[in-house]
Amino acid sequence: MANCESPPSASQQTVQPEQLNPHALDSAQDPSERFEVMQPPPPSSTDASSTTTPFDPYQDRPISTNSYATRGYVHKNGIWHCSVHIWIVDPSSSTVLLQKRSMTKDTFPGRLDISSAGHVEAGTSLAKTAQLELAEELGVDDVQESELKLAFVIPAEGSPLGGCNAYEHVYFLTRSEDSQFALGTAEVSEVCWKPAKELVHALRIKDEGYATRTSQYVDFMEKELVKILGDEILGD
């Protein structure tokens, strides 16, 4: 059985995919896929005299430039675009499903990351992108659009952290640890369940075994997990 860390801790459960994934992609990414280019977010400022209003993750949304560029170009040049993140949570055990990114991914290869995630291709809606990513990466093809409630949007300047500059649209789904997954192995090498509290702590300290998330992202993620799981997931 595959492990998300070696040796696995007593606080995590690993998952063995039981079947082939008919939705899986043949490669980890396509440098030629096209994304809609977004305007950069307003600069944050602590200057009381500033007229700049920071981006509100609950209310604000990215603004299109009405132009398009390839994945390879936007990643190389730090161009702002959109992505979707879907965290799968089991409320009965207060655990979160993590994927281990394949070694052929162009960002954070081999690290633990969001249950399922991907970039929004030009002409594809956020909800459809989320459904496609869940099917391609995990073999989960029964998620209805009505289940996908947008929790928040983070303008994450990830290029300096080894990622990309993206407006990260974050969703949460509830599923049982008994759920079966069929991995798209070009993108995902393993999956496992980890306690939510352990996950949040790892992201806060920027554990090198995890894909890096901004501090703002972790703050808002923790708030949503508390809504789903309760205060017990908060750090000491």
Tab-separated table of C-alpha atoms in Angstrom:
chain	number	residue	atom	x	y	z
A	1	MET	CA	0.000	0.000	0.000
A	2	ALA	CA	1.275	3.479	-0.901
A	3	ASN	CA	2.117	5.867	1.934
A	4	CYS	CA	1.984	9.674	1.926
A	5	GLU	CA	5.013	9.669	4.156
A	6	SER	CA	7.479	6.999	5.119
A	7	PRO	CA	6.941	5.597	7.638
A	8	PRO	CA	3.273	6.659	7.951
A	9	SER	CA	2.247	8.278	11.209
A	10	ALA	CA	-0.435	6.704	13.386
A	11	SER	CA	-2.646	9.726	12.740
A	12	GLN	CA	-3.101	9.195	9.024
A	13	GLN	CA	-4.853	6.660	6.835
A	14	THR	CA	-3.470	5.788	3.413
A	15	VAL	CA	-5.669	4.890	0.460
A	16	GLN	CA	-5.013	2.301	-2.217
A	17	PRO	CA	-6.752	3.046	-5.534
A	18	GLU	CA	-8.898	0.067	-6.461
A	19	GLN	CA	-9.411	0.585	-10.193
A	20	LEU	CA	-8.198	2.286	-13.320
A	21	ASN	CA	-9.379	5.842	-13.887
A	22	PRO	CA	-11.065	6.247	-17.292
A	23	HIS	CA	-10.893	10.047	-16.958
A	24	ALA	CA	-7.151	10.209	-16.277
A	25	LEU	CA	-4.907	12.372	-18.431
A	26	ASP	CA	-1.849	11.012	-20.215
A	27	SER	CA	0.493	13.741	-18.962
A	28	ALA	CA	0.938	15.832	-15.838
A	29	GLN	CA	0.224	19.085	-17.685
A	30	ASP	CA	-0.060	20.609	-21.150
A	31	PRO	CA	2.120	23.728	-21.611
A	32	SER	CA	-0.038	24.792	-24.570
A	33	GLU	CA	-3.397	24.904	-22.738
A	34	ARG	CA	-4.820	28.423	-22.718
A	35	PHE	CA	-5.863	30.467	-19.696
A	36	GLU	CA	-7.792	33.711	-19.416
A	37	VAL	CA	-5.440	36.426	-18.172
A	38	MET	CA	-6.631	38.351	-15.113
A	39	GLN	CA	-5.718	41.748	-13.768
A	40	PRO	CA	-3.315	41.649	-10.792
A	41	PRO	CA	-4.972	42.133	-7.398
A	42	PRO	CA	-4.725	45.539	-5.719
A	43	PRO	CA	-1.585	45.874	-3.616
A	44	SER	CA	-2.202	45.367	0.075
A	45	SER	CA	-1.240	48.306	2.239
A	46	THR	CA	-1.015	49.047	5.948
A	47	ASP	CA	-0.820	52.774	5.259
A	48	ALA	CA	-3.919	54.361	6.792
A	49	SER	CA	-3.799	57.140	4.207
A	50	SER	CA	-3.869	54.705	1.289
A	51	THR	CA	-6.994	54.626	-0.874
A	52	THR	CA	-6.261	51.066	-1.991
A	53	THR	CA	-8.849	48.520	-0.887
A	54	PRO	CA	-7.402	45.027	-0.348
A	55	PHE	CA	-8.961	42.094	-2.168
A	56	ASP	CA	-11.789	40.605	-0.087
A	57	PRO	CA	-11.706	36.767	-0.411
A	58	TYR	CA	-15.424	36.504	0.406
A	59	GLN	CA	-16.723	39.306	-1.795
A	60	ASP	CA	-14.256	40.185	-4.543
A	61	ARG	CA	-13.620	38.290	-7.763
A	62	PRO	CA	-10.835	38.505	-10.364
A	63	ILE	CA	-11.236	40.910	-13.261
A	64	SER	CA	-10.473	39.675	-16.764
A	65	THR	CA	-8.127	41.503	-19.132
A	66	ASN	CA	-10.055	39.913	-22.033
A	67	SER	CA	-6.831	38.328	-23.228
A	68	TYR	CA	-5.453	34.792	-23.180
A	69	ALA	CA	-2.091	33.074	-22.855
A	70	THR	CA	-0.668	29.573	-22.657
A	71	ARG	CA	0.117	27.778	-19.427
A	72	GLY	CA	3.821	27.854	-20.204
A	73	TYR	CA	3.783	31.612	-20.775
A	74	VAL	CA	1.763	32.580	-17.686
A	75	HIS	CA	3.872	30.404	-15.398
A	76	LYS	CA	7.155	31.667	-16.827
A	77	ASN	CA	6.139	35.321	-16.614
A	78	GLY	CA	4.069	35.411	-13.419
A	79	ILE	CA	0.860	36.292	-15.242
A	80	TRP	CA	-2.318	36.196	-13.152
A	81	HIS	CA	-4.908	33.530	-14.013
A	82	CYS	CA	-7.468	31.312	-12.213
A	83	SER	CA	-7.442	27.927	-10.506
A	84	VAL	CA	-9.848	25.798	-8.486
A	85	HIS	CA	-9.038	23.936	-5.250
A	86	ILE	CA	-11.298	21.212	-3.839
A	87	TRP	CA	-10.611	19.981	-0.307
A	88	ILE	CA	-12.356	16.694	0.545
A	89	VAL	CA	-13.202	16.452	4.257
A	90	ASP	CA	-14.585	13.636	6.425
A	91	PRO	CA	-16.470	15.303	9.325
A	92	SER	CA	-16.798	12.015	11.232
A	93	SER	CA	-13.031	11.716	11.671
A	94	SER	CA	-11.955	15.377	11.230
A	95	THR	CA	-9.622	14.331	8.437
A	96	VAL	CA	-8.802	15.795	5.036
A	97	LEU	CA	-7.862	13.888	1.891
A	98	LEU	CA	-4.457	14.864	0.502
A	99	GLN	CA	-2.871	13.961	-2.787
A	100	LYS	CA	0.831	13.508	-3.395
A	101	ARG	CA	1.730	15.274	-6.615
A	102	SER	CA	3.502	13.214	-9.242
A	103	MET	CA	7.185	13.861	-9.871
A	104	THR	CA	6.380	15.131	-13.383
A	105	LYS	CA	4.307	18.110	-12.192
A	106	ASP	CA	5.773	21.508	-13.103
A	107	THR	CA	5.114	22.957	-9.638
A	108	PHE	CA	5.730	21.272	-6.265
A	109	PRO	CA	6.486	17.779	-7.632
A	110	GLY	CA	6.333	15.013	-5.040
A	111	ARG	CA	4.702	17.172	-2.359
A	112	LEU	CA	1.438	16.685	-0.479
A	113	ASP	CA	-1.279	19.007	-1.696
A	114	ILE	CA	-4.984	19.784	-2.050
A	115	SER	CA	-7.327	16.819	-2.529
A	116	SER	CA	-7.874	17.933	-6.130
A	117	ALA	CA	-7.012	21.121	-7.991
A	118	GLY	CA	-6.360	22.559	-11.406
A	119	HIS	CA	-6.203	25.608	-13.615
A	120	VAL	CA	-9.275	27.057	-15.309
A	121	GLU	CA	-8.927	26.749	-19.068
A	122	ALA	CA	-10.321	29.467	-21.320
A	123	GLY	CA	-14.047	28.996	-21.887
A	124	THR	CA	-14.525	26.550	-18.988
A	125	SER	CA	-16.530	27.515	-15.902
A	126	LEU	CA	-15.213	27.202	-12.365
A	127	ALA	CA	-17.703	24.468	-11.450
A	128	LYS	CA	-16.983	22.474	-14.602
A	129	THR	CA	-13.251	22.757	-13.958
A	130	ALA	CA	-13.757	21.419	-10.431
A	131	GLN	CA	-15.782	18.481	-11.746
A	132	LEU	CA	-13.149	17.706	-14.394
A	133	GLU	CA	-10.269	17.825	-11.917
A	134	LEU	CA	-12.021	15.534	-9.447
A	135	ALA	CA	-12.663	13.018	-12.223
A	136	GLU	CA	-9.220	13.236	-13.820
A	137	GLU	CA	-7.174	13.121	-10.614
A	138	LEU	CA	-9.288	10.986	-8.271
A	139	GLY	CA	-11.857	9.213	-10.460
A	140	VAL	CA	-14.649	11.034	-8.601
A	141	ASP	CA	-17.215	11.644	-11.325
A	142	ASP	CA	-20.465	11.900	-9.362
A	143	VAL	CA	-20.147	15.414	-7.951
A	144	GLN	CA	-23.096	17.619	-8.837
A	145	GLU	CA	-22.638	21.318	-9.493
A	146	SER	CA	-25.019	22.029	-6.601
A	147	GLU	CA	-22.457	20.475	-4.217
A	148	LEU	CA	-19.802	22.961	-5.267
A	149	LYS	CA	-20.259	26.042	-3.109
A	150	LEU	CA	-17.441	28.558	-3.462
A	151	ALA	CA	-15.990	29.257	-0.008
A	152	PHE	CA	-13.492	32.011	-0.831
A	153	VAL	CA	-11.021	33.286	-3.426
A	154	ILE	CA	-7.384	33.985	-2.589
A	155	PRO	CA	-5.135	36.046	-4.885
A	156	ALA	CA	-2.025	33.969	-4.240
A	157	GLU	CA	1.281	35.357	-5.440
A	158	GLY	CA	2.826	31.916	-5.638
A	159	SER	CA	5.574	32.458	-8.203
A	160	PRO	CA	8.160	33.459	-5.573
A	161	LEU	CA	7.179	30.332	-3.590
A	162	GLY	CA	7.698	27.908	-6.463
A	163	GLY	CA	4.117	27.980	-7.730
A	164	CYS	CA	2.258	30.475	-9.919
A	165	ASN	CA	0.265	33.687	-9.569
A	166	ALA	CA	-3.356	32.597	-9.429
A	167	TYR	CA	-6.730	33.524	-8.058
A	168	GLU	CA	-7.392	30.332	-6.110
A	169	HIS	CA	-11.117	29.505	-5.942
A	170	VAL	CA	-11.547	27.207	-2.947
A	171	TYR	CA	-14.290	24.603	-2.412
A	172	PHE	CA	-14.941	21.974	0.283
A	173	LEU	CA	-16.652	18.606	-0.233
A	174	THR	CA	-17.602	16.102	2.439
A	175	ARG	CA	-16.900	12.417	1.835
A	176	SER	CA	-16.220	9.383	4.001
A	177	GLU	CA	-12.804	7.839	4.565
A	178	ASP	CA	-14.401	4.683	3.148
A	179	SER	CA	-14.650	6.351	-0.263
A	180	GLN	CA	-12.811	4.687	-3.138
A	181	PHE	CA	-10.526	6.634	-5.469
A	182	ALA	CA	-9.036	5.797	-8.856
A	183	LEU	CA	-5.950	7.947	-9.336
A	184	GLY	CA	-4.851	9.695	-12.479
A	185	THR	CA	-1.258	8.642	-11.961
A	186	ALA	CA	0.256	11.129	-14.412
A	187	GLU	CA	-0.778	13.826	-11.936
A	188	VAL	CA	-1.230	12.069	-8.570
A	189	SER	CA	1.030	9.362	-7.176
A	190	GLU	CA	-0.748	8.712	-3.856
A	191	VAL	CA	-3.609	9.886	-1.646
A	192	CYS	CA	-4.094	9.716	2.112
A	193	TRP	CA	-6.288	11.093	4.887
A	194	LYS	CA	-4.674	13.359	7.469
A	195	PRO	CA	-6.106	15.051	10.562
A	196	ALA	CA	-7.220	18.580	9.721
A	197	LYS	CA	-5.321	20.029	12.676
A	198	GLU	CA	-2.098	18.377	11.513
A	199	LEU	CA	-2.630	19.668	7.960
A	200	VAL	CA	-3.213	23.277	9.027
A	201	HIS	CA	-0.121	23.187	11.239
A	202	ALA	CA	2.022	21.810	8.405
A	203	LEU	CA	0.851	24.559	6.060
A	204	ARG	CA	1.430	27.272	8.673
A	205	ILE	CA	5.044	26.249	9.282
A	206	LYS	CA	5.582	25.753	5.543
A	207	ASP	CA	6.546	22.109	5.959
A	208	GLU	CA	8.709	21.238	2.948
A	209	GLY	CA	6.719	18.052	2.384
A	210	TYR	CA	3.669	20.132	1.413
A	211	ALA	CA	2.897	22.437	-1.503
A	212	THR	CA	3.240	25.974	-0.167
A	213	ARG	CA	0.144	28.080	0.507
A	214	THR	CA	0.077	31.758	1.466
A	215	SER	CA	-0.622	32.750	5.074
A	216	GLN	CA	-3.896	34.365	4.009
A	217	TYR	CA	-4.951	31.122	2.336
A	218	VAL	CA	-4.258	29.083	5.473
A	219	ASP	CA	-6.170	31.570	7.639
A	220	PHE	CA	-9.303	31.348	5.494
A	221	MET	CA	-8.969	27.597	5.062
A	222	GLU	CA	-8.836	27.130	8.833
A	223	LYS	CA	-11.990	29.230	9.249
A	224	GLU	CA	-13.858	26.997	6.795
A	225	LEU	CA	-12.610	23.812	8.449
A	226	VAL	CA	-13.825	25.106	11.808
A	227	LYS	CA	-17.288	25.616	10.270
A	228	ILE	CA	-17.281	21.997	9.066
A	229	LEU	CA	-15.418	20.229	11.873
A	230	GLY	CA	-15.614	22.467	14.939
A	231	ASP	CA	-13.106	24.314	17.121
A	232	GLU	CA	-11.131	21.194	17.999
A	233	ILE	CA	-9.052	21.535	14.833
A	234	LEU	CA	-7.639	24.854	16.009
A	235	GLY	CA	-3.995	24.876	17.031
A	236	ASP	CA	-2.944	24.961	20.684
